[in-house]
Coordinates of C-alpha atoms and ligand atoms in Angstrom, one line a residue:
M1 CA 31.4 14.7 3.4
N2 CA 28.7 13.1 1.3
E3 CA 27.3 14.7 -1.7
R4 CA 23.8 16.3 -1.0
V5 CA 21.0 14.7 -3.7
Y6 CA 18.2 17.4 -4.3
F7 CA 14.9 16.0 -4.1
F8 CA 12.5 17.5 -6.7
D9 CA 8.6 16.5 -6.7
T10 CA 6.6 16.8 -9.5
T11 CA 3.2 15.0 -8.1
L12 CA 1.5 18.4 -8.7
R13 CA 2.5 18.4 -12.4
D14 CA 3.8 15.2 -13.9
G15 CA 1.5 13.4 -11.0
E16 CA -1.6 15.4 -12.3
Q17 CA -1.1 13.9 -15.6
T18 CA -2.0 10.4 -14.2
P19 CA -5.1 9.6 -16.2
G20 CA -8.2 10.9 -14.5
V21 CA -6.1 12.7 -11.5
N22 CA -7.4 16.5 -11.3
L23 CA -6.3 18.3 -8.2
N24 CA -7.8 21.5 -7.6
Q25 CA -6.0 24.6 -5.7
E26 CA -6.8 23.6 -2.2
E27 CA -5.5 20.0 -2.9
K28 CA -2.6 20.9 -4.4
V29 CA -1.9 23.4 -1.3
E30 CA -2.2 20.7 1.4
I31 CA -0.1 18.0 -0.7
A32 CA 2.6 21.0 -1.2
L33 CA 2.5 21.6 2.6
R34 CA 3.2 17.9 3.5
L35 CA 5.7 17.5 0.7
E36 CA 7.4 20.4 2.5
Q37 CA 7.4 18.2 5.8
L38 CA 8.9 15.5 3.8
G39 CA 11.5 17.5 3.2
I40 CA 11.3 18.0 -0.7
D41 CA 13.5 20.7 -2.0
V42 CA 11.8 21.8 -5.4
I43 CA 8.1 21.4 -5.7
E44 CA 6.8 21.6 -9.7
A45 CA 3.2 23.0 -8.5
G46 CA 1.4 22.8 -12.0
F47 CA 1.8 24.1 -15.5
A48 CA 0.9 27.7 -15.3
A49 CA -0.1 28.0 -19.1
A50 CA -2.3 25.1 -18.8
S51 CA -5.3 27.0 -17.5
P52 CA -6.2 29.9 -15.3
G53 CA -6.8 27.4 -12.5
D54 CA -3.5 25.8 -12.5
A55 CA -1.6 29.2 -12.8
A56 CA -3.7 30.4 -9.7
A57 CA -3.0 26.9 -8.0
V58 CA 0.9 27.2 -8.8
R59 CA 0.8 30.9 -7.3
A60 CA -1.1 29.7 -4.0
V61 CA 1.2 26.8 -3.5
A62 CA 3.9 29.2 -3.7
N63 CA 2.4 31.3 -1.0
A64 CA 1.7 28.1 0.9
V65 CA 5.2 26.6 1.2
T66 CA 8.0 28.3 3.2
K67 CA 11.2 26.2 2.8
P68 CA 10.7 24.5 -0.9
L69 CA 11.5 26.2 -4.3
V70 CA 8.5 26.3 -6.1
V71 CA 8.5 25.9 -9.7
S72 CA 6.0 25.9 -12.9
L73 CA 6.7 24.1 -16.1
A74 CA 6.2 26.0 -19.3
R75 CA 7.1 24.9 -23.0
A76 CA 9.7 27.0 -24.7
N77 CA 7.5 29.8 -25.9
K78 CA 7.4 33.4 -24.8
G79 CA 3.4 32.9 -23.8
D80 CA 4.1 30.0 -21.5
I81 CA 6.9 31.7 -19.5
D82 CA 4.9 35.0 -19.3
A83 CA 2.4 32.8 -17.7
V84 CA 5.0 31.4 -15.1
I85 CA 6.2 35.1 -14.5
N86 CA 2.4 36.4 -14.0
A87 CA 1.5 33.4 -11.8
F88 CA 4.8 34.3 -9.5
T89 CA 4.7 38.1 -9.5
G90 CA 5.8 39.3 -6.1
I91 CA 6.6 35.9 -4.7
E92 CA 10.1 34.6 -3.3
N93 CA 12.0 31.4 -4.0
V94 CA 10.4 30.5 -7.1
G95 CA 11.4 29.2 -10.3
I96 CA 10.6 28.2 -13.8
H97 CA 11.1 24.9 -15.6
I98 CA 11.2 25.5 -19.4
F99 CA 11.4 22.2 -21.8
I100 CA 11.7 21.3 -25.2
A101 CA 12.1 17.9 -27.0
T102 CA 15.7 17.3 -28.6
S103 CA 15.3 13.8 -29.8
P104 CA 15.4 12.9 -33.6
I105 CA 11.6 11.7 -33.3
H106 CA 10.2 14.7 -31.5
R107 CA 12.0 17.1 -33.8
E108 CA 11.0 15.7 -36.7
K109 CA 7.5 14.1 -35.8
K110 CA 6.4 16.7 -33.5
L111 CA 7.9 19.8 -33.6
F112 CA 8.8 19.8 -37.2
M113 CA 12.1 21.5 -36.0
S114 CA 15.5 21.3 -37.0
K115 CA 18.7 21.1 -34.5
E116 CA 19.3 24.6 -34.9
E117 CA 15.8 25.7 -34.6
V118 CA 15.6 23.4 -31.3
I119 CA 18.9 25.2 -29.8
K120 CA 17.5 28.7 -31.3
K121 CA 14.2 28.7 -29.3
A122 CA 16.0 27.0 -26.0
V123 CA 18.6 29.8 -26.2
E124 CA 15.8 32.6 -26.7
C125 CA 13.5 31.3 -24.2
V126 CA 15.9 30.7 -21.0
S127 CA 17.8 34.1 -21.8
Y128 CA 14.4 35.7 -21.3
A129 CA 13.2 33.8 -18.1
A130 CA 16.5 34.2 -16.8
Q131 CA 15.8 38.0 -16.2
Y132 CA 12.9 37.2 -14.2
F133 CA 14.0 34.1 -12.4
K134 CA 17.3 32.9 -10.3
H135 CA 16.2 29.4 -10.7
V136 CA 16.2 28.4 -14.4
E137 CA 15.5 24.6 -15.0
F138 CA 16.0 23.4 -18.6
S139 CA 14.8 20.1 -19.6
C140 CA 15.8 18.2 -22.8
E141 CA 12.4 16.3 -23.5
D142 CA 13.1 12.6 -24.7
A143 CA 16.9 13.1 -24.0
T144 CA 17.4 9.2 -23.8
R145 CA 16.8 8.9 -27.4
T146 CA 18.6 12.1 -28.5
E147 CA 22.2 12.1 -30.2
L148 CA 24.5 12.4 -27.2
D149 CA 26.6 15.1 -29.0
F150 CA 23.5 17.3 -29.8
L151 CA 22.6 16.8 -26.1
R152 CA 26.1 18.3 -25.0
E153 CA 25.6 21.2 -27.8
V154 CA 22.1 22.3 -26.2
A155 CA 23.6 21.9 -22.7
E156 CA 26.4 24.2 -23.8
H157 CA 24.1 26.8 -25.3
V158 CA 21.3 26.9 -22.2
I159 CA 24.2 26.8 -19.6
E160 CA 25.4 30.3 -21.7
A161 CA 21.8 31.5 -21.5
G162 CA 21.5 31.4 -17.8
A163 CA 19.9 28.0 -17.1
T164 CA 21.2 26.7 -13.5
V165 CA 19.7 23.0 -13.4
L166 CA 20.0 20.8 -16.7
N167 CA 17.5 18.2 -16.8
F168 CA 17.9 15.0 -19.3
P169 CA 14.6 13.1 -18.9
D170 CA 13.8 9.6 -20.0
T171 CA 10.3 10.9 -20.8
V172 CA 9.3 7.7 -22.3
G173 CA 11.1 5.2 -20.3
Y174 CA 13.1 3.7 -22.8
T175 CA 16.6 4.0 -21.0
T176 CA 18.5 1.3 -19.2
P177 CA 20.7 2.2 -16.0
E178 CA 23.9 1.6 -17.9
E179 CA 22.7 3.9 -20.6
Y180 CA 21.4 6.5 -18.8
A181 CA 24.5 6.4 -16.5
Q182 CA 26.7 6.6 -19.8
L183 CA 24.6 9.7 -20.7
F184 CA 25.3 11.9 -17.6
Q185 CA 29.0 10.6 -17.3
Y186 CA 29.2 11.9 -21.3
I187 CA 27.8 15.3 -20.4
L188 CA 29.9 15.8 -17.1
E189 CA 33.0 15.1 -19.1
H190 CA 32.3 16.9 -22.1
T191 CA 30.1 20.0 -21.6
K192 CA 31.5 23.3 -21.4
G193 CA 30.4 25.2 -18.0
V194 CA 29.0 21.9 -16.7
E195 CA 30.6 22.5 -13.4
N196 CA 28.3 25.7 -13.0
V197 CA 24.9 23.9 -13.3
R198 CA 22.9 20.9 -11.1
L199 CA 22.3 17.8 -13.3
S200 CA 18.8 16.2 -12.9
C201 CA 17.5 12.9 -13.6
H202 CA 13.7 12.3 -14.7
C203 CA 12.5 8.8 -15.3
H204 CA 9.6 7.2 -16.1
D205 CA 8.3 3.8 -15.4
D206 CA 7.4 2.1 -18.7
L207 CA 9.5 -0.9 -18.4
G208 CA 9.8 -1.0 -14.5
L209 CA 13.3 1.0 -14.6
A210 CA 12.3 4.2 -13.0
A211 CA 14.2 3.5 -9.6
S212 CA 17.1 1.9 -11.3
N213 CA 17.6 4.6 -13.9
S214 CA 17.4 7.1 -11.3
I215 CA 19.7 5.6 -8.9
A216 CA 22.3 5.0 -11.9
A217 CA 22.2 8.7 -12.9
I218 CA 23.1 9.6 -9.4
K219 CA 25.8 7.3 -9.2
A220 CA 27.1 8.8 -12.1
G221 CA 26.9 12.6 -10.8
A222 CA 23.3 13.5 -11.1
L223 CA 22.5 16.0 -7.8
Q224 CA 18.8 16.2 -8.4
V225 CA 16.3 13.6 -8.7
E226 CA 12.6 14.1 -10.2
G227 CA 9.5 12.0 -9.7
C228 CA 6.2 11.8 -7.9
V229 CA 5.4 10.1 -4.1
N230 CA 3.7 7.0 -4.9
G231 CA 5.0 6.9 -8.3
I232 CA 2.1 8.6 -10.1
G233 CA 2.5 10.0 -13.3
E234 CA 1.8 9.9 -17.2
R235 CA 1.3 6.3 -18.3
A236 CA 3.0 3.9 -16.0
G237 CA 4.1 7.0 -13.9
N238 CA 7.2 8.5 -12.6
V239 CA 9.8 7.4 -10.3
A240 CA 8.3 6.8 -6.9
L241 CA 10.5 9.4 -4.7
E242 CA 9.8 7.7 -1.7
E243 CA 12.0 4.5 -3.1
V244 CA 15.1 6.5 -4.4
A245 CA 14.8 8.5 -0.6
A246 CA 14.8 4.9 1.1
L247 CA 17.3 3.1 -0.9
L248 CA 19.6 6.1 -0.5
E249 CA 19.2 6.2 3.0
T250 CA 19.2 2.3 3.4
R251 CA 22.3 1.8 1.1
K252 CA 24.1 4.8 2.4
D253 CA 27.1 2.6 2.9
Y254 CA 27.4 2.3 -1.1
Y255 CA 25.8 5.4 -2.5
Q256 CA 27.3 7.8 0.1
K257 CA 24.6 10.6 -0.4
E258 CA 22.8 12.9 1.7
T259 CA 19.2 14.1 1.1
G260 CA 16.8 16.6 2.9
I261 CA 14.0 14.0 3.1
N262 CA 12.5 13.2 6.5
L263 CA 11.6 9.4 5.7
T264 CA 9.2 9.1 8.8
E265 CA 6.7 11.5 6.6
I266 CA 6.5 9.0 3.9
A267 CA 3.6 6.8 5.3
K268 CA 1.8 10.3 6.0
T269 CA 2.6 11.5 2.5
S270 CA 1.9 8.8 0.5
K271 CA -1.5 8.4 2.2
L272 CA -2.6 12.0 1.5
I273 CA -1.9 12.1 -2.1
S274 CA -3.3 8.6 -2.6
R275 CA -6.6 10.1 -1.4
L276 CA -6.7 13.0 -2.9
T277 CA -5.5 11.6 -6.3
G278 CA -8.0 8.7 -6.0
V279 CA -4.9 6.5 -7.0
S280 CA -4.5 3.5 -4.7
V281 CA -1.3 2.3 -3.8
P282 CA -0.8 -1.7 -4.6
P283 CA -0.2 -3.7 -1.8
N284 CA 3.1 -4.9 -2.7
K285 CA 4.5 -1.7 -3.4
A286 CA 8.2 -1.0 -2.2
V287 CA 8.3 1.1 0.9
I288 CA 4.7 2.2 0.9
G289 CA 2.4 -0.8 0.1
N290 CA 0.5 -2.7 2.9
N291 CA 2.3 -5.5 2.6
A292 CA 5.8 -3.9 2.5
F293 CA 6.2 -4.8 6.2
A294 CA 4.1 -7.7 6.2
H295 CA 5.5 -11.2 6.9
S296 CA 3.2 -14.0 6.2
S297 CA 5.3 -17.5 6.1
G298 CA 5.9 -19.3 9.2
I299 CA 9.7 -19.4 8.6
H300 CA 9.9 -15.6 8.3
Q301 CA 8.1 -14.9 11.3
D302 CA 9.9 -16.8 13.3
G303 CA 12.9 -15.0 12.0
V304 CA 11.3 -11.6 12.5
I305 CA 10.0 -12.3 15.9
K306 CA 13.9 -13.4 17.0
D307 CA 15.5 -10.4 15.0
K308 CA 13.5 -8.0 12.8
T309 CA 16.8 -7.5 10.6
T310 CA 16.3 -11.4 9.5
Y311 CA 13.9 -10.2 7.1
E312 CA 13.8 -6.4 7.2
I313 CA 16.0 -4.2 5.3
L314 CA 13.9 -1.0 6.4
K315 CA 12.4 -0.3 9.8
P316 CA 8.7 0.3 9.3
E317 CA 8.7 3.3 11.9
S318 CA 11.8 4.9 9.8
V319 CA 9.3 5.6 7.0
G320 CA 6.4 6.3 9.2
F321 CA 4.5 3.1 9.4
V322 CA 3.6 1.9 13.0
E323 CA 4.9 -1.6 13.1
T324 CA 5.8 -4.9 11.4
K325 CA 2.7 -7.0 10.7
L326 CA 2.6 -10.5 11.0
V327 CA -0.2 -11.7 9.0
L328 CA -1.5 -15.2 10.2
G329 CA -2.7 -17.5 7.6
K330 CA -2.1 -20.9 6.5
L331 CA 1.8 -20.5 6.1
S332 CA 2.4 -19.2 9.7
G333 CA 4.0 -21.1 12.4
R334 CA 3.5 -21.8 16.4
N335 CA 6.1 -19.0 17.0
A336 CA 3.8 -16.3 15.0
L337 CA 0.6 -17.4 16.7
K338 CA 1.7 -17.5 20.3
K339 CA 3.5 -14.1 19.7
R340 CA 0.2 -12.7 18.7
Y341 CA -1.9 -14.3 21.5
E342 CA 0.7 -12.4 23.9
E343 CA 0.4 -9.3 22.3
L344 CA -3.6 -9.5 22.8
G345 CA -3.0 -10.2 26.4
Y346 CA -3.2 -14.0 26.3
S347 CA -0.7 -16.2 27.8
I348 CA -0.9 -19.6 26.5
T349 CA 1.0 -22.9 27.5
Q350 CA 2.7 -24.8 25.0
E351 CA 0.6 -27.7 25.8
Q352 CA -2.5 -24.9 24.9
L353 CA -0.4 -23.4 21.8
K354 CA 0.0 -27.2 20.4
E355 CA -3.9 -27.7 20.8
V356 CA -5.1 -24.6 19.3
F357 CA -2.6 -24.5 16.5
T358 CA -4.4 -27.5 15.2
K359 CA -7.5 -25.6 15.2
F360 CA -5.8 -22.4 13.6
K361 CA -4.3 -24.5 10.7
E362 CA -7.6 -26.5 10.1
L363 CA -9.4 -22.8 10.0
A364 CA -6.5 -21.2 7.8
D365 CA -6.9 -23.8 5.3
R366 CA -10.8 -22.2 5.2
K367 CA -10.1 -18.7 5.4
K368 CA -7.7 -16.5 3.4
E369 CA -6.5 -14.2 6.1
I370 CA -6.8 -14.8 10.1
F371 CA -7.8 -11.7 12.2
D372 CA -7.5 -11.4 16.2
E373 CA -11.2 -11.9 16.4
D374 CA -10.7 -15.4 14.5
I375 CA -7.8 -16.6 16.9
I376 CA -9.4 -15.3 20.1
A377 CA -12.3 -17.3 19.3
L378 CA -10.4 -20.3 18.7
L379 CA -9.3 -20.2 22.4
E380 CA -12.6 -19.6 23.5
T381 CA -14.0 -22.2 21.5
K382 CA -11.4 -24.8 23.0
T383 CA -11.9 -23.5 26.5
S384 CA -15.5 -24.2 26.3
E385 CA -15.4 -27.4 24.7
Q386 CA -13.1 -28.7 27.7
T387 CA -16.5 -29.3 29.5
S388 CA -18.3 -30.8 26.9
T389 CA -20.5 -33.9 27.3
Y390 CA -21.5 -33.8 23.4
T391 CA -20.0 -32.3 20.6
F392 CA -21.0 -31.8 17.2
K393 CA -19.3 -34.3 14.5
D394 CA -21.1 -33.6 11.4
L395 CA -24.6 -33.7 9.6
S396 CA -25.9 -34.0 6.1
L397 CA -29.3 -32.1 4.8
Q398 CA -32.0 -33.4 2.1
V399 CA -34.2 -31.1 0.6
L400 CA -37.7 -33.0 0.7
A401 CA -40.3 -32.7 -2.2
N402 CA -42.6 -30.3 0.2
K403 CA -39.6 -28.2 0.3
D404 CA -39.0 -29.3 3.9
Y405 CA -35.6 -30.7 5.1
R406 CA -34.3 -33.8 6.7
A407 CA -31.3 -33.7 8.8
F408 CA -29.0 -36.5 9.6
V409 CA -27.0 -35.3 12.7
H410 CA -23.9 -37.1 14.2
I411 CA -23.2 -36.0 17.8
L412 CA -19.8 -37.3 19.4
K413 CA -20.1 -38.0 23.2
E414 CA -17.4 -38.0 25.6
D415 CA -16.6 -41.6 25.5
G416 CA -16.1 -41.5 21.5
S417 CA -19.3 -43.1 21.0
V418 CA -21.5 -41.3 18.1
I419 CA -24.9 -40.6 18.2
E420 CA -27.3 -40.2 15.0
G421 CA -30.2 -38.1 15.1
I422 CA -32.6 -37.7 12.6
A423 CA -35.7 -35.1 11.9
E424 CA -37.7 -33.1 9.6
G425 CA -38.1 -29.4 10.0
N426 CA -39.4 -26.5 7.9
G427 CA -35.8 -25.1 7.6
P428 CA -32.3 -26.4 7.9
I429 CA -31.8 -25.1 11.2
D430 CA -35.1 -26.4 12.2
A431 CA -34.2 -29.7 11.1
I432 CA -30.9 -30.0 12.6
Y433 CA -32.2 -29.1 16.1
K434 CA -34.9 -31.3 15.9
G435 CA -32.5 -33.9 14.8
I436 CA -30.1 -33.4 18.0
D437 CA -33.4 -33.3 20.1
Q438 CA -34.2 -36.7 18.7
G439 CA -30.6 -38.1 18.9
L440 CA -30.3 -37.0 22.2
N441 CA -33.5 -37.7 23.3
I442 CA -34.4 -34.2 24.8
K443 CA -37.2 -32.0 24.6
A444 CA -35.8 -28.4 24.3
E445 CA -37.6 -25.5 23.0
L446 CA -35.6 -22.7 21.0
I447 CA -36.5 -19.2 22.3
D448 CA -33.8 -17.3 20.8
Y449 CA -31.4 -17.6 17.5
K450 CA -28.7 -15.0 16.5
I451 CA -25.9 -15.2 13.9
K452 CA -23.6 -12.6 13.3
S453 CA -19.9 -12.5 11.7
I454 CA -17.2 -12.4 14.0
S455 CA -14.2 -11.0 11.4
R456 CA -14.1 -9.6 8.1
G457 CA -14.5 -10.8 4.7
K458 CA -16.9 -13.2 2.9
D459 CA -15.0 -16.0 4.7
S460 CA -15.5 -14.4 8.1
I461 CA -16.2 -16.6 10.9
G462 CA -19.9 -17.0 11.8
E463 CA -20.7 -16.9 15.6
V464 CA -24.4 -18.2 16.7
F465 CA -25.8 -17.4 20.1
V466 CA -28.9 -19.8 20.9
K467 CA -31.3 -19.8 23.8
I468 CA -33.4 -23.1 24.7
K469 CA -35.8 -23.6 27.0
H470 CA -35.7 -26.9 29.1
E471 CA -38.3 -27.8 32.0
E472 CA -39.2 -24.1 32.5
A473 CA -35.1 -23.0 32.8
L474 CA -33.4 -21.0 30.0
Y475 CA -29.7 -22.2 28.7
Q476 CA -27.7 -20.4 26.2
G477 CA -25.1 -22.0 24.0
R478 CA -22.8 -20.1 21.5
A479 CA -20.4 -21.5 18.8
I480 CA -18.0 -20.3 16.0
H481 CA -17.3 -21.7 12.7
V482 CA -16.6 -20.6 9.3
D483 CA -19.3 -22.8 8.1
I484 CA -22.5 -21.2 10.0
I485 CA -24.3 -24.5 9.6
F486 CA -21.9 -26.2 11.6
A487 CA -21.9 -23.0 14.0
S488 CA -25.7 -23.5 14.3
A489 CA -25.4 -26.9 15.2
S490 CA -22.7 -26.7 17.7
A491 CA -23.9 -23.7 19.7
Y492 CA -27.6 -25.8 20.0
I493 CA -25.5 -28.7 21.3
D494 CA -23.4 -26.2 23.4
A495 CA -27.1 -25.3 25.2
I496 CA -27.8 -28.9 25.6
N497 CA -24.2 -29.7 27.2
R498 CA -25.2 -26.9 29.8
V499 CA -28.5 -28.5 30.5
V500 CA -26.6 -31.9 30.8
S501 CA -24.0 -30.3 33.2
L502 CA -26.7 -28.8 35.4
Q503 CA -28.3 -32.0 35.6
S504 CA -25.4 -33.9 36.6
S505 CA -24.3 -31.3 39.4
Y506 CA -27.7 -31.6 40.5
A507 CA -27.5 -35.3 40.6
S508 CA -24.2 -35.3 42.5
A509 CA -25.6 -32.8 45.1
E510 CA -28.3 -35.1 45.5
I511 CA -26.1 -38.4 46.0
K512 CA -23.9 -36.1 48.5
N513 CA -27.1 -35.4 50.7
Ligands
LIG1 C1 6.7 15.0 -21.3 C2 5.6 16.3 -20.6 O1 5.0 16.0 -19.6 S1 5.5 17.7 -21.4 C3 4.1 18.3 -20.3 C4 2.8 17.8 -21.0 N1 1.8 18.6 -19.8 C5 0.8 18.7 -20.6 O2 0.7 18.9 -21.9 C6 -0.5 19.3 -20.0 C7 -0.8 20.9 -20.2 N2 -1.1 20.9 -21.5 C8 -2.2 22.0 -21.9 O3 -3.1 22.3 -21.2 C9 -2.0 22.0 -23.5 O4 -1.7 21.1 -24.0 C10 -1.5 23.5 -23.5 C11 -2.3 24.8 -23.1 C12 0.1 23.2 -23.0 C13 -1.4 23.8 -25.3 O5 -2.4 23.3 -25.5 P1 -2.8 23.7 -27.4 O6 -2.1 24.9 -27.7 O7 -4.0 23.4 -27.5 O8 -1.7 22.9 -28.2 P2 -1.7 21.4 -28.0 O9 -1.4 21.0 -26.6 O10 -2.8 20.6 -29.1 O11 -0.4 20.9 -28.9 C14 0.8 21.2 -28.2 C15 1.5 22.0 -29.1 O12 2.4 22.8 -28.4 C16 3.9 22.5 -29.2 N3 4.9 22.0 -28.2 C17 5.2 20.8 -27.5 N4 6.0 20.8 -26.8 C18 6.7 22.0 -26.9 C19 8.0 22.8 -26.2 N5 8.4 22.3 -25.2 N6 8.1 24.0 -26.5 C20 7.2 24.5 -27.8 N7 6.2 23.9 -28.1 C21 6.2 22.7 -27.9 C22 3.3 21.2 -30.0 O13 4.6 21.1 -31.3 C23 2.4 21.6 -30.2 O14 2.5 22.8 -31.4 P3 1.3 23.0 -32.7 O15 0.0 23.4 -31.8 O16 1.8 24.1 -33.1 O17 1.2 21.8 -33.5
LIG2 C1 8.7 18.0 -19.2 C2 9.6 16.9 -18.8 C3 10.4 17.2 -18.0 C4 8.7 15.9 -18.4 O1 8.0 15.4 -17.6 C5 9.3 14.5 -19.1 O2 10.4 14.7 -20.3 O3 8.9 13.1 -18.9
LIG3 MG1 7.8 13.5 -17.3

């Protein structure tokens, strides 16, 4: 039978120590209820002595949740402990978390206490709190910079005084996986009474090792992991609990541990915490980042289409995300493009795919990300161009001394010849349209011109609609392109193609008659 690892969430306490984060009572309760859904075993709801508001929030959280145990942090002094006792008066399933720093740096430079004084304070406080709480967690702050034999000494004393959980925080993110594992092994092997308590790890990410250190501690025998969803917290943050949970699940074969975490709740919990704290999740963040299940290169996309396990070790739906994302862009291949068309309801032949893929790559060279609207537009453009007599080729513009424009427009005819039209106008579009008229020797009046962006972002595709009048009849034209000048010229030529096509159908009707 696999051992059970307990998840202690301190998003509402250490997480609130993230610079700029301040959660009010309602927000703490909302997050706590979600943490309960996530399957968190212990919720550290705050630091009762920090402010009357936090004491009230800690109480409100304890009243709101049913299953998880709720604790409040307290320094090793009677005042802080009394604040927790008062906050939890009359509530079941609560506990206290008392801490004092044990490292020489903190003893000498912050607390101004000797080893003996630290032990005395710790014992006094744990014994006092144990009269009120069945669950008393004790933390040796800055444990990873503490002499190992002193840690053992403190541990033995507080176990005797009534502590039920012993936590060895890597307060400043200083330790390494090997060293942290050795700390737990040492405590487990040498501490009297250790079999009566649960050992806990608490890692900060100052050197980017919070997850590696936490997992090393678990492997070495820690049965509780403390951290925050989204990895928020003081400085570089705490370990991201979702990473530890996902790792223990994905590599159950190796770690052989059970947890109470409902992985499918991770996405919702992460989003709520991000919204209420205002701390956004980086796109590349493991498990919860926007890109965590997005594949952008052709070879990966091809693999994932054939079988997701080629490039996914975790199913997005297993952590509450809807689906794998294939992000279309410059590095995508035909298989991903075809799949997206099919998902959007367009079935295309290999021949069509070949043609549209060339346009797709041209577009992708100009745009960072290709959206669904873009690829639909590509397909539609292709269809309308199939019947075109004239196609816009390129143009150049000159600004004249009087601020008018002169346009040199090149139009490709069906037979491959290029027609040039030159004209002046009071704006670039006016000059281009007059240039097209001149080149094609046609007299059309522009009745309407509209431009809108089809997709998202600064490099979005522009869609231009034009309406022209020719010999009393109205014709519409439409074109899309990332370059709006290109789209404007193409839309006008599209309308002219409709004039030409109607004229040629009249002509053939007359011949038949
Ligand atoms: C590693 C961690 O994350 S620890 C948790 C950190 N979280 C917080 O500090 C958030 C809440 N903190 C607060 O609101 C305030 O700091 C309070 C209300 C707790 C205390 O405020 P103040 O009384 O003004 O003290 P201040 O914060 O300036 O200094 C901390 C004092 O606690 C002492 N102290 C620090 N840790 C402990 C401890 N674990 N046990 C006993 N005393 C401690 C310090 O030595 C210092 O004492 P001093 O005033 O005699 O020099
Ligand atoms: C209060 C303790 C547990 C803490 O947050 C730390 O040492 O990082
Ligand atoms: Mg901490």
